[in-house]
Coordinates of C-alpha atoms in Angstrom, one line a residue:
M1 CA 9.5 -20.6 -2.8
E2 CA 7.9 -23.1 -0.4
Q3 CA 4.4 -24.4 -1.1
D4 CA 2.7 -22.5 1.7
E5 CA 4.5 -19.3 0.9
R6 CA 3.6 -19.8 -2.8
A7 CA -0.1 -20.2 -2.0
R8 CA 0.0 -17.1 0.2
H9 CA 1.5 -15.1 -2.7
R10 CA -0.9 -16.5 -5.2
S11 CA -3.9 -15.7 -3.1
S12 CA -2.9 -12.2 -2.3
F13 CA -4.3 -10.4 -5.4
G14 CA -8.0 -10.4 -4.5
G15 CA -7.8 -7.7 -1.9
A16 CA -6.1 -5.4 -4.6
A17 CA -8.4 -6.3 -7.5
A18 CA -9.4 -2.7 -8.2
A19 CA -5.9 -1.4 -8.0
Y20 CA -4.7 -4.3 -10.2
A21 CA -7.3 -3.4 -12.8
E22 CA -6.4 0.3 -12.7
H23 CA -2.6 0.1 -12.7
R24 CA -1.3 -3.1 -14.2
P25 CA -0.4 -2.9 -17.9
D26 CA -1.9 -4.7 -20.8
Y27 CA 0.3 -6.8 -23.2
A28 CA 2.0 -6.0 -26.4
K29 CA -0.5 -6.6 -29.2
A30 CA 2.3 -8.1 -31.4
A31 CA 2.9 -10.6 -28.6
V32 CA -0.7 -11.7 -28.4
R33 CA -0.7 -12.2 -32.2
W34 CA 2.5 -14.3 -32.1
A35 CA 1.1 -16.4 -29.3
L36 CA -2.0 -17.2 -31.4
D37 CA -0.6 -17.4 -34.9
A38 CA 0.1 -21.2 -34.5
A39 CA -3.4 -22.0 -33.1
P40 CA -5.6 -24.2 -35.3
G41 CA -8.7 -22.1 -34.6
P42 CA -10.2 -19.0 -32.9
R43 CA -11.3 -20.5 -29.5
V44 CA -9.1 -19.1 -26.8
L45 CA -9.0 -19.8 -23.1
D46 CA -7.5 -17.0 -20.9
L47 CA -6.4 -19.0 -17.9
G48 CA -5.7 -17.3 -14.6
A49 CA -7.3 -14.3 -16.2
G50 CA -7.2 -11.9 -13.2
T51 CA -9.1 -8.8 -13.9
G52 CA -9.1 -9.3 -17.7
K53 CA -6.0 -7.5 -19.0
L54 CA -5.3 -10.2 -21.5
A55 CA -9.0 -11.1 -22.1
A56 CA -9.7 -7.5 -23.2
L57 CA -7.1 -7.7 -25.9
L58 CA -8.3 -11.1 -27.1
A59 CA -11.9 -9.8 -27.2
A60 CA -10.8 -6.8 -29.2
A61 CA -9.0 -9.1 -31.6
G62 CA -12.3 -10.8 -32.4
V63 CA -11.4 -14.3 -31.1
D64 CA -13.8 -16.5 -29.2
V65 CA -12.5 -16.0 -25.7
V66 CA -13.5 -17.5 -22.4
A67 CA -11.8 -16.4 -19.1
V68 CA -11.2 -18.7 -16.1
E69 CA -10.0 -17.2 -12.8
P70 CA -9.9 -18.8 -9.3
D71 CA -10.1 -15.6 -7.1
E72 CA -13.6 -14.4 -6.6
S73 CA -12.7 -10.7 -6.2
M74 CA -10.5 -10.7 -9.4
L75 CA -13.3 -12.6 -11.2
A76 CA -15.9 -10.0 -10.1
Q77 CA -13.7 -7.2 -11.3
L78 CA -13.3 -8.9 -14.7
R79 CA -17.0 -9.4 -15.0
H80 CA -17.6 -5.8 -14.2
D81 CA -15.0 -4.5 -16.6
L82 CA -15.7 -6.9 -19.5
P83 CA -19.4 -8.0 -19.3
E84 CA -19.2 -9.2 -22.9
V85 CA -16.6 -11.9 -22.0
R86 CA -17.7 -15.3 -20.7
A87 CA -15.9 -15.6 -17.4
L88 CA -15.9 -18.7 -15.2
H89 CA -14.7 -19.6 -11.7
G90 CA -12.0 -22.2 -12.0
S91 CA -8.3 -22.9 -11.9
A92 CA -5.5 -24.2 -14.1
E93 CA -5.7 -27.4 -12.0
A94 CA -9.5 -27.8 -12.5
I95 CA -10.6 -26.1 -15.7
P96 CA -14.4 -26.0 -16.1
L97 CA -14.4 -26.7 -19.8
P98 CA -15.0 -29.9 -21.8
D99 CA -12.3 -31.9 -23.6
D100 CA -10.9 -30.5 -26.9
S101 CA -12.9 -27.3 -26.4
V102 CA -10.3 -24.6 -27.2
D103 CA -7.6 -24.0 -29.8
A104 CA -5.3 -22.0 -27.5
V105 CA -4.7 -21.5 -23.8
L106 CA -3.1 -18.2 -22.9
A107 CA -1.9 -17.2 -19.5
G108 CA -0.9 -13.6 -18.8
N109 CA 1.5 -13.2 -15.9
A110 CA 0.0 -16.3 -14.4
M111 CA 1.6 -19.6 -15.5
H112 CA 4.2 -19.4 -12.8
W113 CA 1.4 -19.8 -10.2
F114 CA 0.2 -23.1 -11.8
D115 CA 0.9 -26.5 -10.3
M116 CA 1.9 -28.0 -13.6
A117 CA 1.7 -31.6 -12.3
A118 CA -2.1 -31.1 -12.3
A119 CA -2.4 -28.2 -14.7
G120 CA -0.4 -29.7 -17.5
P121 CA -2.8 -32.6 -18.0
E122 CA -5.8 -30.3 -17.6
I123 CA -4.6 -27.8 -20.2
A124 CA -3.8 -30.7 -22.5
R125 CA -7.3 -32.1 -22.0
V126 CA -9.2 -28.9 -23.0
L127 CA -6.9 -28.2 -26.0
A128 CA -7.9 -29.4 -29.4
P129 CA -5.3 -31.5 -31.3
G130 CA -2.6 -29.1 -32.5
G131 CA -3.7 -26.5 -29.9
V132 CA -1.2 -24.0 -28.4
L133 CA -0.3 -23.2 -24.8
A134 CA 1.3 -19.7 -24.4
G135 CA 2.4 -17.8 -21.4
L136 CA 2.9 -14.1 -21.6
W137 CA 4.9 -12.0 -19.1
N138 CA 5.4 -8.3 -18.9
V139 CA 9.0 -7.7 -17.8
L140 CA 11.0 -4.5 -17.1
D141 CA 13.6 -3.6 -19.7
D142 CA 16.5 -3.3 -17.3
G143 CA 18.8 -2.5 -20.2
I144 CA 17.7 1.0 -19.5
D145 CA 19.9 2.6 -16.8
W146 CA 17.1 4.1 -14.6
V147 CA 15.0 0.9 -14.9
A148 CA 18.0 -1.2 -13.7
G149 CA 18.3 1.2 -10.8
L150 CA 14.6 0.9 -10.0
A151 CA 15.0 -2.9 -9.9
R152 CA 17.9 -2.6 -7.5
T153 CA 16.0 -0.3 -5.3
A154 CA 12.9 -2.4 -5.3
G155 CA 14.6 -5.7 -4.5
P156 CA 13.4 -9.2 -5.2
A157 CA 10.0 -8.7 -3.5
V158 CA 9.0 -6.4 -6.3
V159 CA 11.3 -7.4 -9.3
G160 CA 11.4 -11.1 -9.1
P161 CA 13.2 -13.8 -11.0
R162 CA 10.8 -13.6 -14.1
D163 CA 10.7 -9.8 -14.1
T164 CA 13.7 -8.9 -16.4
P165 CA 14.4 -10.4 -19.8
A166 CA 17.5 -12.6 -19.1
S167 CA 16.1 -14.0 -15.9
W168 CA 12.7 -14.6 -17.5
R169 CA 14.3 -16.9 -20.1
T170 CA 16.1 -19.0 -17.4
E171 CA 13.1 -19.2 -15.1
T172 CA 10.6 -20.3 -17.8
A173 CA 12.8 -22.9 -19.5
D174 CA 10.6 -25.9 -18.5
M175 CA 7.6 -24.1 -17.2
H176 CA 5.2 -25.6 -19.8
L177 CA 6.0 -29.2 -18.7
P178 CA 4.4 -31.2 -15.9
A179 CA 6.9 -32.5 -13.4
T180 CA 6.0 -36.2 -14.0
G181 CA 4.5 -38.4 -16.8
A182 CA 4.7 -38.3 -20.5
P183 CA 5.2 -34.9 -22.2
S184 CA 2.0 -33.2 -23.3
F185 CA 3.7 -30.4 -25.3
G186 CA 6.4 -30.1 -27.8
S187 CA 9.6 -28.0 -27.6
P188 CA 8.9 -24.4 -26.5
E189 CA 9.4 -21.4 -28.7
R190 CA 10.2 -18.0 -27.2
A191 CA 9.8 -14.4 -28.4
H192 CA 9.9 -11.0 -26.9
F193 CA 8.2 -7.8 -28.0
P194 CA 8.7 -4.1 -27.1
H195 CA 6.1 -2.7 -24.8
H196 CA 5.6 0.3 -22.6
Q197 CA 3.3 1.9 -20.1
R198 CA 2.8 5.6 -19.5
R199 CA 3.3 6.3 -15.8
T200 CA 4.0 9.0 -13.2
A201 CA 6.1 8.5 -10.1
D202 CA 2.9 8.0 -8.1
T203 CA 1.2 5.6 -10.6
L204 CA 4.3 3.5 -11.1
V205 CA 4.5 3.1 -7.3
A206 CA 0.9 2.2 -7.3
T207 CA 1.6 -0.4 -10.1
L208 CA 4.5 -1.9 -8.2
A209 CA 2.3 -2.0 -5.0
T210 CA 0.1 -4.7 -6.8
R211 CA 3.0 -7.2 -6.9
A212 CA 2.4 -10.3 -4.8
G213 CA 5.6 -9.8 -2.9
V214 CA 4.5 -6.4 -1.8
L215 CA 0.9 -7.3 -1.0
V216 CA 2.0 -9.9 1.5
M217 CA 4.4 -7.6 3.4
P218 CA 3.6 -6.3 6.8
D219 CA 2.1 -2.8 6.6
R220 CA 5.2 -1.0 7.9
E221 CA 7.6 -2.8 5.7
R222 CA 5.4 -2.2 2.7
R223 CA 5.1 1.6 3.4
D224 CA 8.8 1.9 3.8
L225 CA 9.5 0.1 0.5
L226 CA 7.0 2.2 -1.4
D227 CA 8.4 5.3 0.1
R228 CA 12.0 4.3 -1.1
L229 CA 10.6 3.7 -4.6
R230 CA 8.9 7.0 -4.7
T231 CA 12.1 8.8 -3.5
Y232 CA 14.1 7.0 -6.1
L233 CA 11.8 8.0 -8.9
E234 CA 11.7 11.6 -7.7
S235 CA 15.5 11.6 -7.8
R236 CA 15.9 10.6 -11.4
P237 CA 15.5 13.2 -14.2
E238 CA 13.7 10.7 -16.4
T239 CA 10.9 10.2 -13.9
A240 CA 10.9 13.1 -11.5
R241 CA 8.3 15.3 -13.3
G242 CA 5.0 14.4 -14.9
E243 CA 4.4 11.4 -17.2
F244 CA 7.1 9.2 -18.5
T245 CA 7.4 6.0 -20.4
L246 CA 8.2 2.8 -18.5
P247 CA 10.1 0.6 -20.9
M248 CA 9.0 -3.1 -20.9
Q249 CA 9.0 -6.2 -23.0
T250 CA 6.2 -8.7 -23.3
C251 CA 7.9 -12.1 -23.3
V252 CA 6.1 -15.1 -24.7
L253 CA 6.7 -18.9 -24.2
R254 CA 4.7 -20.9 -26.7
A255 CA 4.3 -24.7 -27.1
R256 CA 2.1 -26.9 -29.2
S257 CA 0.0 -29.8 -27.9
L258 CA 1.2 -33.3 -28.8
K259 CA -2.3 -34.7 -28.7
A260 CA -3.0 -36.7 -31.8
R261 CA -5.9 -36.1 -34.1
T262 CA -8.6 -38.8 -34.0

């Protein structure tokens, strides 16, 4: 994706902040625990926090969480929904925290938007020695026949290169590394955890409508796409009537800071 197109996609979520908060899934609790179990302490930064899907789980787990989000509308939604969480305006490339101030940096469905040439050194700066960087992504379990059919119907604007397990592994192979300079993090570890979301045909369409590729579409193209998705879901016995379970996985990429203790 070209830089201008990438910026347009990244900035598309603010106008859909309320729908994002209502319809996007949380993350598998086991995935969050695995992301944190190598951290040297309880101070956690949720970076690119959106409306607080990950921050809510971190707060419930009892860690000392601070959320940083660049989009003002998303940040306002987070502050409304999670008034107990410290939430700051900032970005991965300019984190408004002091050096060595957190033990883990987590990013939920956000790390692919970071400019790691700038964000890598910033994340390394705020991490304490031995700290952990972990990206979490919710992906569709396309090993299930009807989910694979949904992905084919939706196309790459909805189900992108990180949105199924196999392609996620390929796309995130070096995502934790800045493009230049000495490495800031050790070799990555990966794990995936079963997850699901209860949906109806209408609410799943509403969820998919919050994807960046859909948000930036012209109105007519977006309506046509969402109509096709609804028609597909209404044609499948698994999803045609009432609530159903959308099979997902929460995939995690975890790497430890190479910063030396002083």
